[in-house]
mmCIF file of C-alpha atoms in Angstrom:
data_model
loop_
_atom_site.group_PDB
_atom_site.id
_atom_site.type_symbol
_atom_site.label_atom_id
_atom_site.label_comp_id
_atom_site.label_asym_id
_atom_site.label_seq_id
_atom_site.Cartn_x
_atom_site.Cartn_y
_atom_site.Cartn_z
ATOM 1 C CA UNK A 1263 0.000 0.000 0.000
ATOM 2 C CA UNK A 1264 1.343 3.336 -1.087
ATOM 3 C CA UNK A 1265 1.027 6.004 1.063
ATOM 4 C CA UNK A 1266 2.556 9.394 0.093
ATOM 5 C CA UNK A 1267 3.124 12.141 1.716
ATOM 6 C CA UNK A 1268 0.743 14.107 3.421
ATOM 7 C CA UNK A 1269 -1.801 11.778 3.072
ATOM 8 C CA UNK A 1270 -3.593 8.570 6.248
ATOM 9 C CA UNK A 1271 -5.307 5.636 5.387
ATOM 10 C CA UNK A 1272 -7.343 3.324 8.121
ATOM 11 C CA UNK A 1273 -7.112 -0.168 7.719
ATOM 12 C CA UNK A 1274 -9.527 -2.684 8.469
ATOM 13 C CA UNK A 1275 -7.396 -6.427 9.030
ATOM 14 C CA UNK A 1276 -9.035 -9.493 9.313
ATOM 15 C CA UNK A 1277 -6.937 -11.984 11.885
ATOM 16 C CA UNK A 1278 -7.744 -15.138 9.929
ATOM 17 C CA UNK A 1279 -3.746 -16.464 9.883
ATOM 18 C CA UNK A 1280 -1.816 -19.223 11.465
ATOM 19 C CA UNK A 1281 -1.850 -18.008 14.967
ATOM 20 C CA UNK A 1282 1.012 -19.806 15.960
ATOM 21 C CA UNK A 1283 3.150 -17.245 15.562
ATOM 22 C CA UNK A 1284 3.765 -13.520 15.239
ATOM 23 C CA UNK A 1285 3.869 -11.204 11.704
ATOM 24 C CA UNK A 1286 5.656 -8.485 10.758
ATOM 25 C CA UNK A 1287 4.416 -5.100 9.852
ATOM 26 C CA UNK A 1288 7.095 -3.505 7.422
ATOM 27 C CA UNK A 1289 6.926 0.574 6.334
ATOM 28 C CA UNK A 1290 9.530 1.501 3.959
ATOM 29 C CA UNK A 1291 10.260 4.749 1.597
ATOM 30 C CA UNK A 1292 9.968 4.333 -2.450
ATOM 31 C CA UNK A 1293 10.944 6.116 -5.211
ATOM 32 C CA UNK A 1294 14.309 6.720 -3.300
ATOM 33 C CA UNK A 1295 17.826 5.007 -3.268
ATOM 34 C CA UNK A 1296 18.725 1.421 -1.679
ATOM 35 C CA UNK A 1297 20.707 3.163 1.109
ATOM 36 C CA UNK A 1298 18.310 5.768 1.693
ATOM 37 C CA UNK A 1299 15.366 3.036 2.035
ATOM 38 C CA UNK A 1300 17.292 0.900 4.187
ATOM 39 C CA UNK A 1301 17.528 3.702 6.989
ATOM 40 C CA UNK A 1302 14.130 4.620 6.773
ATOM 41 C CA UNK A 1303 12.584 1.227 6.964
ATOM 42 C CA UNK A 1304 10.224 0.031 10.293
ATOM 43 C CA UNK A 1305 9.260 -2.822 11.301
ATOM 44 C CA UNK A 1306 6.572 -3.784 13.698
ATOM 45 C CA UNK A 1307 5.185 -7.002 14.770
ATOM 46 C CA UNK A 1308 1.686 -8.264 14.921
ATOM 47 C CA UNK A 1309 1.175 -10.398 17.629
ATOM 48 C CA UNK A 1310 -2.001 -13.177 18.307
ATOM 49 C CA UNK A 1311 -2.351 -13.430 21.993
ATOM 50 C CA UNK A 1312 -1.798 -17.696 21.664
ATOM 51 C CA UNK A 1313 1.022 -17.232 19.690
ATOM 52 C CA UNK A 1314 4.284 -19.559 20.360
ATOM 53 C CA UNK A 1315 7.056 -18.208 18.233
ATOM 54 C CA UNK A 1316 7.867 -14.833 17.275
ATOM 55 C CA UNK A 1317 7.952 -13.406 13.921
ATOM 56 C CA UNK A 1318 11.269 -14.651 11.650
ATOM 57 C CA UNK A 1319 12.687 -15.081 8.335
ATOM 58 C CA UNK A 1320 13.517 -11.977 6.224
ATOM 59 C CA UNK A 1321 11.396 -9.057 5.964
ATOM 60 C CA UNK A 1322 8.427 -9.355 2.968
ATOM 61 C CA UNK A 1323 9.919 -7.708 -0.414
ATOM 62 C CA UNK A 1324 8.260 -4.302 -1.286
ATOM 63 C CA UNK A 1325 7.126 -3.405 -4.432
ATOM 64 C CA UNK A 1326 9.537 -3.270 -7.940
ATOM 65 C CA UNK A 1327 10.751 0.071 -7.001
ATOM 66 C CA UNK A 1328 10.990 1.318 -10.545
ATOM 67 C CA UNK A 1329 7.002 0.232 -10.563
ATOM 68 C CA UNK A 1330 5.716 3.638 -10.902
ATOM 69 C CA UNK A 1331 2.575 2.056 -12.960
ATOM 70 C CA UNK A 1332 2.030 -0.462 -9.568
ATOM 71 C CA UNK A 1333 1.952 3.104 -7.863
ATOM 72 C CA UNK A 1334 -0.199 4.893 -9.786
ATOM 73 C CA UNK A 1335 -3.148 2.417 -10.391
ATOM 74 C CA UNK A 1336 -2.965 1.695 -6.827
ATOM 75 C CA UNK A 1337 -4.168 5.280 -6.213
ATOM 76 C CA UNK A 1338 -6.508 5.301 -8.815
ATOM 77 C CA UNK A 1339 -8.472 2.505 -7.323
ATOM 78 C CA UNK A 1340 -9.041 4.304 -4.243
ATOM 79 C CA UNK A 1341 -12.763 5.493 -4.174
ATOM 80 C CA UNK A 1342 -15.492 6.620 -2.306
ATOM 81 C CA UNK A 1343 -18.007 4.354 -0.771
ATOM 82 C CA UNK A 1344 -20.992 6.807 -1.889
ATOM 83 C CA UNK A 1345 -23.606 3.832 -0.951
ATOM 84 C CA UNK A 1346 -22.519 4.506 2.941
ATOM 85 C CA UNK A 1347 -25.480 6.365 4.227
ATOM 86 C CA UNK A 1348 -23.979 9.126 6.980
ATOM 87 C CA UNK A 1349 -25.485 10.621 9.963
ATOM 88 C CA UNK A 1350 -28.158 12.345 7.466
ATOM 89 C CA UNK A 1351 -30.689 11.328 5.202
ATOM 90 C CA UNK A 1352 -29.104 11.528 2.251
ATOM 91 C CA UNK A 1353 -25.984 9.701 1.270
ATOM 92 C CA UNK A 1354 -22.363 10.586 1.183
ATOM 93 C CA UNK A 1355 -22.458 10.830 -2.554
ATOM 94 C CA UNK A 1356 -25.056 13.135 -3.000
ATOM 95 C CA UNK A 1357 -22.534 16.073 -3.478
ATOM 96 C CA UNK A 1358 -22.099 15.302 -7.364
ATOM 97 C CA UNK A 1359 -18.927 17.129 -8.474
ATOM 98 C CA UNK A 1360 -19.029 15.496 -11.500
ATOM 99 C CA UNK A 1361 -22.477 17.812 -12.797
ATOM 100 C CA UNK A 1362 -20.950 21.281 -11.677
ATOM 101 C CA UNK A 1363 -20.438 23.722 -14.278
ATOM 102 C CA UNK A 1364 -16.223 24.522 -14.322
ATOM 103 C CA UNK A 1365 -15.746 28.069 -13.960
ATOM 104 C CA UNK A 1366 -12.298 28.268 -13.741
ATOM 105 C CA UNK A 1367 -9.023 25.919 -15.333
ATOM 106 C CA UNK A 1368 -5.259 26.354 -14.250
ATOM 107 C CA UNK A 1369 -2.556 24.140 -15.812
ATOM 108 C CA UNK A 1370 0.436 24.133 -12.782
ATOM 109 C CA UNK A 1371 3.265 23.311 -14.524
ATOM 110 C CA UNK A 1372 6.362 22.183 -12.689
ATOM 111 C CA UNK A 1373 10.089 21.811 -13.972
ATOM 112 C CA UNK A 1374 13.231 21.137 -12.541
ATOM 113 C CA UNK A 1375 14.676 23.373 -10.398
ATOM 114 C CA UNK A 1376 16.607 26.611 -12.598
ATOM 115 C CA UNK A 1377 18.570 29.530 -12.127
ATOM 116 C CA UNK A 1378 16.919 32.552 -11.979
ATOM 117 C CA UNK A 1379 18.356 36.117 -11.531
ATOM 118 C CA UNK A 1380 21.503 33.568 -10.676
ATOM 119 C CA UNK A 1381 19.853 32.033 -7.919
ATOM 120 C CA UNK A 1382 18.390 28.302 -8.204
ATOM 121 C CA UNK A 1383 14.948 28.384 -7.989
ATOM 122 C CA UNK A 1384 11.962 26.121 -8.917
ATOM 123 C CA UNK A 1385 8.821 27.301 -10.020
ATOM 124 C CA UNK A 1386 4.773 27.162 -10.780
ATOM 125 C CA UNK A 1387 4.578 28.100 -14.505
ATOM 126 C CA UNK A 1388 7.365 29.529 -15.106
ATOM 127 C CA UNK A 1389 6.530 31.843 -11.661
ATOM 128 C CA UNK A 1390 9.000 31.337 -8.680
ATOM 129 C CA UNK A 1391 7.010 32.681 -5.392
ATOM 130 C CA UNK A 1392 8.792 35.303 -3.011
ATOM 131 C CA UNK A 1393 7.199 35.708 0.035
ATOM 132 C CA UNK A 1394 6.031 39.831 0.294
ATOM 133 C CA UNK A 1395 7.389 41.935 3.828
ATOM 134 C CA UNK A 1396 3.424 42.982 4.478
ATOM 135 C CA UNK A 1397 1.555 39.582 5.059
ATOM 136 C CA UNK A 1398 -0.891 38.767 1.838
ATOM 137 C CA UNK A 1399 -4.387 39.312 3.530
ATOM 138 C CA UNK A 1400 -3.559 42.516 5.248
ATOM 139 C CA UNK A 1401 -2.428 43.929 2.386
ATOM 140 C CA UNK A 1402 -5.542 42.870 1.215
ATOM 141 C CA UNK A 1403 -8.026 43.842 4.142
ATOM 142 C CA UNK A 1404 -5.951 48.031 3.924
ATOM 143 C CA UNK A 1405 -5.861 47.756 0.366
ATOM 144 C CA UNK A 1406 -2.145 47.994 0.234
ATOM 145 C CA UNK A 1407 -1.069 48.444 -3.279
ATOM 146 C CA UNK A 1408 1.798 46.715 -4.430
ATOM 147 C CA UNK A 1409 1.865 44.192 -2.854
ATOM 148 C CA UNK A 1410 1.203 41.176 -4.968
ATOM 149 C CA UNK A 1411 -0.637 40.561 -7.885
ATOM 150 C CA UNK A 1412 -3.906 38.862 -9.134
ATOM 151 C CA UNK A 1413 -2.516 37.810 -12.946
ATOM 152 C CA UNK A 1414 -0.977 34.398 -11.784
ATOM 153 C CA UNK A 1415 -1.160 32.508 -15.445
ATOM 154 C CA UNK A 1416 -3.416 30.041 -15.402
ATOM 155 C CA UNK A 1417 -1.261 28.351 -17.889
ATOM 156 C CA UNK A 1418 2.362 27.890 -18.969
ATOM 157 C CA UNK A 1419 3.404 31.071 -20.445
ATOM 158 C CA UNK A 1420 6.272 31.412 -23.144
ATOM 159 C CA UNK A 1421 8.408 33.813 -21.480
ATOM 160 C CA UNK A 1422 11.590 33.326 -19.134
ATOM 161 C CA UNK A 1423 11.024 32.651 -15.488
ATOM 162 C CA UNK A 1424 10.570 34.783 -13.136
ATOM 163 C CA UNK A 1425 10.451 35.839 -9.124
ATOM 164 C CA UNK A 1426 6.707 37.253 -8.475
ATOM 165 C CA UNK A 1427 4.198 37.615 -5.841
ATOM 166 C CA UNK A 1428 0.957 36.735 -7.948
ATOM 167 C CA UNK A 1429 -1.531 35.077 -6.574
ATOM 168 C CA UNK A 1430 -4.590 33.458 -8.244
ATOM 169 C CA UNK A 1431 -7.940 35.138 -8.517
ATOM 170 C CA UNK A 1432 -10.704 32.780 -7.455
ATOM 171 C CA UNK A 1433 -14.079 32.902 -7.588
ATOM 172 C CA UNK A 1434 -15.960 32.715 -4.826
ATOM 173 C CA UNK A 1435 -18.466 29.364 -5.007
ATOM 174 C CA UNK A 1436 -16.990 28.705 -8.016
ATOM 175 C CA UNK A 1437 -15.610 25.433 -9.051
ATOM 176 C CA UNK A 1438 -11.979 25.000 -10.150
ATOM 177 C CA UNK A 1439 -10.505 22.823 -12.064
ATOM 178 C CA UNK A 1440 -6.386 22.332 -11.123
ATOM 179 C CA UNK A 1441 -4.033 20.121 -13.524
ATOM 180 C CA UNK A 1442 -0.854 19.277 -11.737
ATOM 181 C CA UNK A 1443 1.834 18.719 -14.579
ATOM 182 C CA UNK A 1444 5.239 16.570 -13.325
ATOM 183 C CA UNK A 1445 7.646 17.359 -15.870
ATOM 184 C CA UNK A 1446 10.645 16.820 -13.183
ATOM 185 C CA UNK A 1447 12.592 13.785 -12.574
ATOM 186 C CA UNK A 1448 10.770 12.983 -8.939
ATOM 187 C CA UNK A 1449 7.720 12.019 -7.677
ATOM 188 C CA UNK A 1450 5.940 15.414 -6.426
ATOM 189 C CA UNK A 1451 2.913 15.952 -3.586
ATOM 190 C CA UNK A 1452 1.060 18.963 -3.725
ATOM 191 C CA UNK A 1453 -0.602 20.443 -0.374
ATOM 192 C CA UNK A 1454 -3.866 22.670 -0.600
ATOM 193 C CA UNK A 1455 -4.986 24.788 2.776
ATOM 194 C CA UNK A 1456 -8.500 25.302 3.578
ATOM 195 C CA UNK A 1457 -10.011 22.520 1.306
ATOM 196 C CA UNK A 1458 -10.768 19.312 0.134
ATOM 197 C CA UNK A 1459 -10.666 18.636 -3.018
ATOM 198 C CA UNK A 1460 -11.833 15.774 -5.131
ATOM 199 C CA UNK A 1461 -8.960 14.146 -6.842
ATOM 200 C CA UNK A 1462 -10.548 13.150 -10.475
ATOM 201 C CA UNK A 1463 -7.638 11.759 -12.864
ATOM 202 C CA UNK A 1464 -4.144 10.914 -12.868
ATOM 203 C CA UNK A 1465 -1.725 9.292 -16.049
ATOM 204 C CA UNK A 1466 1.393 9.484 -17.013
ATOM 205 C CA UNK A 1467 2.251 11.691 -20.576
ATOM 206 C CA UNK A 1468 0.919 15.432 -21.068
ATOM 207 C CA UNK A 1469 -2.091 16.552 -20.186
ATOM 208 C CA UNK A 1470 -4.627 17.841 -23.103
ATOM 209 C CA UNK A 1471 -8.356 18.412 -22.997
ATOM 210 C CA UNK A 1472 -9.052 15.027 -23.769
ATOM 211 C CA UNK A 1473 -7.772 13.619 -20.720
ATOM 212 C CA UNK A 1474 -10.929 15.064 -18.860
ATOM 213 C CA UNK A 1475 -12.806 11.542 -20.945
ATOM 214 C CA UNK A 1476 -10.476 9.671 -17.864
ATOM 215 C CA UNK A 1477 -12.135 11.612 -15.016
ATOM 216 C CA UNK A 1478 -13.444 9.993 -11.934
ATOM 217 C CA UNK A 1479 -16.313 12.106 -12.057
ATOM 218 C CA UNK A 1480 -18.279 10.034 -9.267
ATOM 219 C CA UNK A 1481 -16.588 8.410 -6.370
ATOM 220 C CA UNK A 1482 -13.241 10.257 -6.499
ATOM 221 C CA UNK A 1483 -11.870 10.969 -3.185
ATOM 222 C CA UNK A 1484 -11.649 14.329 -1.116
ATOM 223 C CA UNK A 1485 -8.421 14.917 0.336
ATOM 224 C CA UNK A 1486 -6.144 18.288 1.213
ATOM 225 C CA UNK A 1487 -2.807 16.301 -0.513
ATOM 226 C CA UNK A 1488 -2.257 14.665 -3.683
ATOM 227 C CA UNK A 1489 0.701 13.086 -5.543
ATOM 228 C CA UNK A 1490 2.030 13.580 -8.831
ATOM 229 C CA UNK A 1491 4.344 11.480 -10.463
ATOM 230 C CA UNK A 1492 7.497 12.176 -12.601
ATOM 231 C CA UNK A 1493 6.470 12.782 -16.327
ATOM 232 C CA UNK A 1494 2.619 12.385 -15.478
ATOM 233 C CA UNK A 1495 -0.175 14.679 -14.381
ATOM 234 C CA UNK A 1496 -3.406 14.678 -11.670
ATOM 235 C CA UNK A 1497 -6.452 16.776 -11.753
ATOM 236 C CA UNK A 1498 -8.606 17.986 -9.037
ATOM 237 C CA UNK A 1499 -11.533 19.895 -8.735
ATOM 238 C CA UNK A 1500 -12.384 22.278 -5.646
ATOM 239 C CA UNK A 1501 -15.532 24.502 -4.684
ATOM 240 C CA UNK A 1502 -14.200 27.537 -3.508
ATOM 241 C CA UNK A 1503 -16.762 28.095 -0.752
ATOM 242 C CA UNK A 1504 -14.094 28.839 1.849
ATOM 243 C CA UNK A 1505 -12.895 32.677 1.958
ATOM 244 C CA UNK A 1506 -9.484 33.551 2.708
ATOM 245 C CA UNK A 1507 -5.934 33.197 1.148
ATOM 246 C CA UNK A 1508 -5.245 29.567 0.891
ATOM 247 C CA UNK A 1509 -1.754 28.261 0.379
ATOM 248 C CA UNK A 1510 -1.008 25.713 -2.213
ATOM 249 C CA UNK A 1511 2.348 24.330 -2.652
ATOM 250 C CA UNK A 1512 4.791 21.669 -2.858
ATOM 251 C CA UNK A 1513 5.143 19.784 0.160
ATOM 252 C CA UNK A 1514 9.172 18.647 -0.573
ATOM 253 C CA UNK A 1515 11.015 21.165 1.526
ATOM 254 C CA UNK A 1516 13.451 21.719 -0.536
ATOM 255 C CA UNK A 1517 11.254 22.685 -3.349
ATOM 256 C CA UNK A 1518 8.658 24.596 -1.496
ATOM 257 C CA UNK A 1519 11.330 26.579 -0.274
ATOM 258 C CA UNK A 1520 12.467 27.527 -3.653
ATOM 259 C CA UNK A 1521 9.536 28.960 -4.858
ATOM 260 C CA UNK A 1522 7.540 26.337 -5.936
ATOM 261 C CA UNK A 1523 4.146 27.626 -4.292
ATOM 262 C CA UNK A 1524 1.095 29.709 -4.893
ATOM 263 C CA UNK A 1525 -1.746 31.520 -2.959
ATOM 264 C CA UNK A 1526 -5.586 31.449 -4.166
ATOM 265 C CA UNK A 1527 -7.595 34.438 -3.091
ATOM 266 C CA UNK A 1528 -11.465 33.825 -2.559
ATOM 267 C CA UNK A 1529 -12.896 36.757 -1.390
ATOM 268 C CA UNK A 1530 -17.027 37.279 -1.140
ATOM 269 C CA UNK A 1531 -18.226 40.235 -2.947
ATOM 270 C CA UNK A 1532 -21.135 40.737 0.249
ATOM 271 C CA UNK A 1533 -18.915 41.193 3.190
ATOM 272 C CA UNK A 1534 -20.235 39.441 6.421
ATOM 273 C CA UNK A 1535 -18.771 37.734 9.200
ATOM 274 C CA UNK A 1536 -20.373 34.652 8.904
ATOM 275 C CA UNK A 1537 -17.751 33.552 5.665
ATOM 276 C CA UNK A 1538 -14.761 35.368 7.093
ATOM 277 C CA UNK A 1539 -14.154 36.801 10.656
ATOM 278 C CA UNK A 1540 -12.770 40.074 11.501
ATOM 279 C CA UNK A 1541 -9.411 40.920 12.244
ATOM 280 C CA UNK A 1542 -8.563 40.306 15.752
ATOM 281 C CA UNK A 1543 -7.349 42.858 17.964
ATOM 282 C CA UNK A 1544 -4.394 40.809 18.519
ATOM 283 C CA UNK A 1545 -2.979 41.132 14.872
ATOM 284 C CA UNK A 1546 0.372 41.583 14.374
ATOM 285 C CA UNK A 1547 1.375 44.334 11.659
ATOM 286 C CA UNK A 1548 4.346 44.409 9.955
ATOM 287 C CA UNK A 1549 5.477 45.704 6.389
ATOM 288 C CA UNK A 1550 4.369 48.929 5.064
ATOM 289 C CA UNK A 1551 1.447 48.612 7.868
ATOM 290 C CA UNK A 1552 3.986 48.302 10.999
ATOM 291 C CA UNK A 1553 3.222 51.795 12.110
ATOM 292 C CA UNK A 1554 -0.361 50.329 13.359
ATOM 293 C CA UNK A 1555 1.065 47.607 15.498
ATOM 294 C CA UNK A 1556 -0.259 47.847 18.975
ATOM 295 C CA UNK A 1557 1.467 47.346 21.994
ATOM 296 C CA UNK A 1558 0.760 43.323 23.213
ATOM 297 C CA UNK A 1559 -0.364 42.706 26.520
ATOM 298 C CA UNK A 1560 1.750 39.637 26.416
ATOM 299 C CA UNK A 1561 5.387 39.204 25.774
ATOM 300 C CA UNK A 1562 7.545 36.225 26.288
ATOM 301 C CA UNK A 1563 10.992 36.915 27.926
ATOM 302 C CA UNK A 1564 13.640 34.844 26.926
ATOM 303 C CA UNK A 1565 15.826 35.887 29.249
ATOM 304 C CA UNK A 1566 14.544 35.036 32.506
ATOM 305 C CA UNK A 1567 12.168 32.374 33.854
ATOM 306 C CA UNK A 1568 8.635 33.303 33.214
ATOM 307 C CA UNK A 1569 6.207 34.451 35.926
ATOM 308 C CA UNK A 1570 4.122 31.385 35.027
ATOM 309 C CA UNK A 1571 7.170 29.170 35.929
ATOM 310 C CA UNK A 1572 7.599 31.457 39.250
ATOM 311 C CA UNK A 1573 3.661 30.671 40.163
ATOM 312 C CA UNK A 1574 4.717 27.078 39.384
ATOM 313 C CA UNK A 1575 7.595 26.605 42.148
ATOM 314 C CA UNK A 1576 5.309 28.652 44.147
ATOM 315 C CA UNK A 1577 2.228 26.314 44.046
ATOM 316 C CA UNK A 1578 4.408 22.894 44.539
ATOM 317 C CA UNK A 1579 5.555 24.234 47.714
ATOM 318 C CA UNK A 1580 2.441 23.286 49.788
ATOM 319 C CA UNK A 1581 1.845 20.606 47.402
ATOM 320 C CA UNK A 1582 5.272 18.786 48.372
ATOM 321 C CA UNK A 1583 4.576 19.076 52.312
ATOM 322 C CA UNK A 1584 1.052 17.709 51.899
ATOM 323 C CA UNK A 1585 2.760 14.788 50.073
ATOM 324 C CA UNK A 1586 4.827 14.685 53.198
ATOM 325 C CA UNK A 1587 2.384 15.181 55.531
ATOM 326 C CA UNK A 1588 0.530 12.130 53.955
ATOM 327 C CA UNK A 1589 3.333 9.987 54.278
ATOM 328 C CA UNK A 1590 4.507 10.534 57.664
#
């Protein structure tokens, strides 16, 4: 069983084996070198409460390694049990993402990492992200120009890469479409904040318009983190009901840190708290809005024990003579 990163599975086992003796339970890495593999390899042992003889022999052979097919299929098996009922009347499939309209399409293209500007960098088509000095959503709550841009390309555009802020323009409600295109060397996971999305199709080439006759447009499953493998692509589609300024990157750190990462803004035309709450009083301001910061009640001192950890000592005092007291 694949699992990749980001992602939890719950097993259901049935104990119908030899109970004489005890199993292992094997996790290992793929899609990385022998050496690597072996050091991040655990084992753990199933055990039957009758059994006589612990577990022995050689642990079980994993997968071919080079089996990226094995992995792939695998995943695409995975669906939703949409004849579950729920604690509702209707059932858990009755959300069908595969009849809402598409309102908007972005093709994330990903290469291997490239100097830009004479720094190595990695990039979102053909964008590498740098993170702004005024935080993204109070820039946009004070209308802070400058800032970042809305004109992230919703496809790969044929022009050098870059360093940007620019974010995507979503549509409130509306229903995206995302293609996540591999053309790198490695396997790739990509991490979405705020949502679930329903993962639809996944293959290995170049993704082109017909590739949406593959889609899982029933029981696909709804997860925040999906895999995409070297020289292949995945699609996901995501209502956008959730306002804010979500995060969606790469989830290798080396990458991420690079630049490989994007924000979606979904902002709702009729302001009201009940979609997005105000700005605490609390918020921290920094940027070309530092000159609002207000002074915290709280501050941690670094220097010196807190007077938390004073209160502490003080309070196990009396507690450490009653213990006495108790036992003489």
């Amino acid at each position: 069983m694949d699992i990749h990163v980001g992602q939890s599975f719950s097993f259901l086992v049935t104990m119908d084996q030899n109970a004489s003796n005890d199993y292992y339970i094997v996790a290992s890495a793929r899609f990385v070198d022998a050496s690597t593999r072996d050091k991040l390899t655990g084992v753990g042992i199933l055990h039957y409460s009758n059994s006589i003889s612990p577990a022995s022999g050689p642990l079980p052979d994993g997968p071919n390694e080079g089996d990226t097919y094995f992995s792939m299929n695998q995943a695409r098996s995975i669906r939703w049990n949409v004849s579950a009922s729920a604690a509702r009347p209707n059932p858990q499939g009755s959300f069908r993402y595969g009849q809402i309209t598409v309102t908007d399409v972005y093709a994330l293209l990903n290469r291997p990492p490239e100097l830009i500007n004479g720094q190595l960098r990695t990039t979102l088509n053909g964008i590498s992200y740098i993170a702004p000095q005024t935080p993204l959503k109070l820039a946009q709550l004070f209308n802070v120009p400058g800032v970042y841009k809305l004109d992230f390309p919703n496809h790969m555009m044929k022009r050098p890469a870059k360093v940007d802020t620019s974010i995507i323009n979503g549509t409130y409600k509306g229903f995206m479409e995302i293609i996540f295109q591999n053309n790198g060397s490695t396997i790739q996971s990509y991490h979405l904040d705020g949502y679930a999305f329903f993962v639809v199709g996944m293959d290995f080439g170049t993704w082109t318009e017909n590739s949406r006759g593959t889609y899982n447009k029933w029981d696909g499953v709804a997860r925040s983190t999906v895999q995409v493998f070297p020289g292949a692509w995945t699609a996901i589609l995501v209502y956008l009901d959730n306002v804010g300024i979500w995060n969606l990157r790469a989830e290798n750190l080396n990458t991420w840190y690079l630049g490989q990462e994007v924000y979606i803004s979904v902002v709702n035309p009729e302001i009201s708290n009940k979609t997005e709450l105000p700005l605490p009083d609390n918020a921290i301001f920094c940027g070309a809005l530092s000159s609002l910061q207000k002074e915290q009640s709280h501050k941690f001192r670094f220097s010196e024990a807190s007077p938390f950890a004073n209160s502490c000592r003080m309070i196990s005092i009396p507690l450490l003579i009653a213990w006495f007291s108790i036992w003489l």
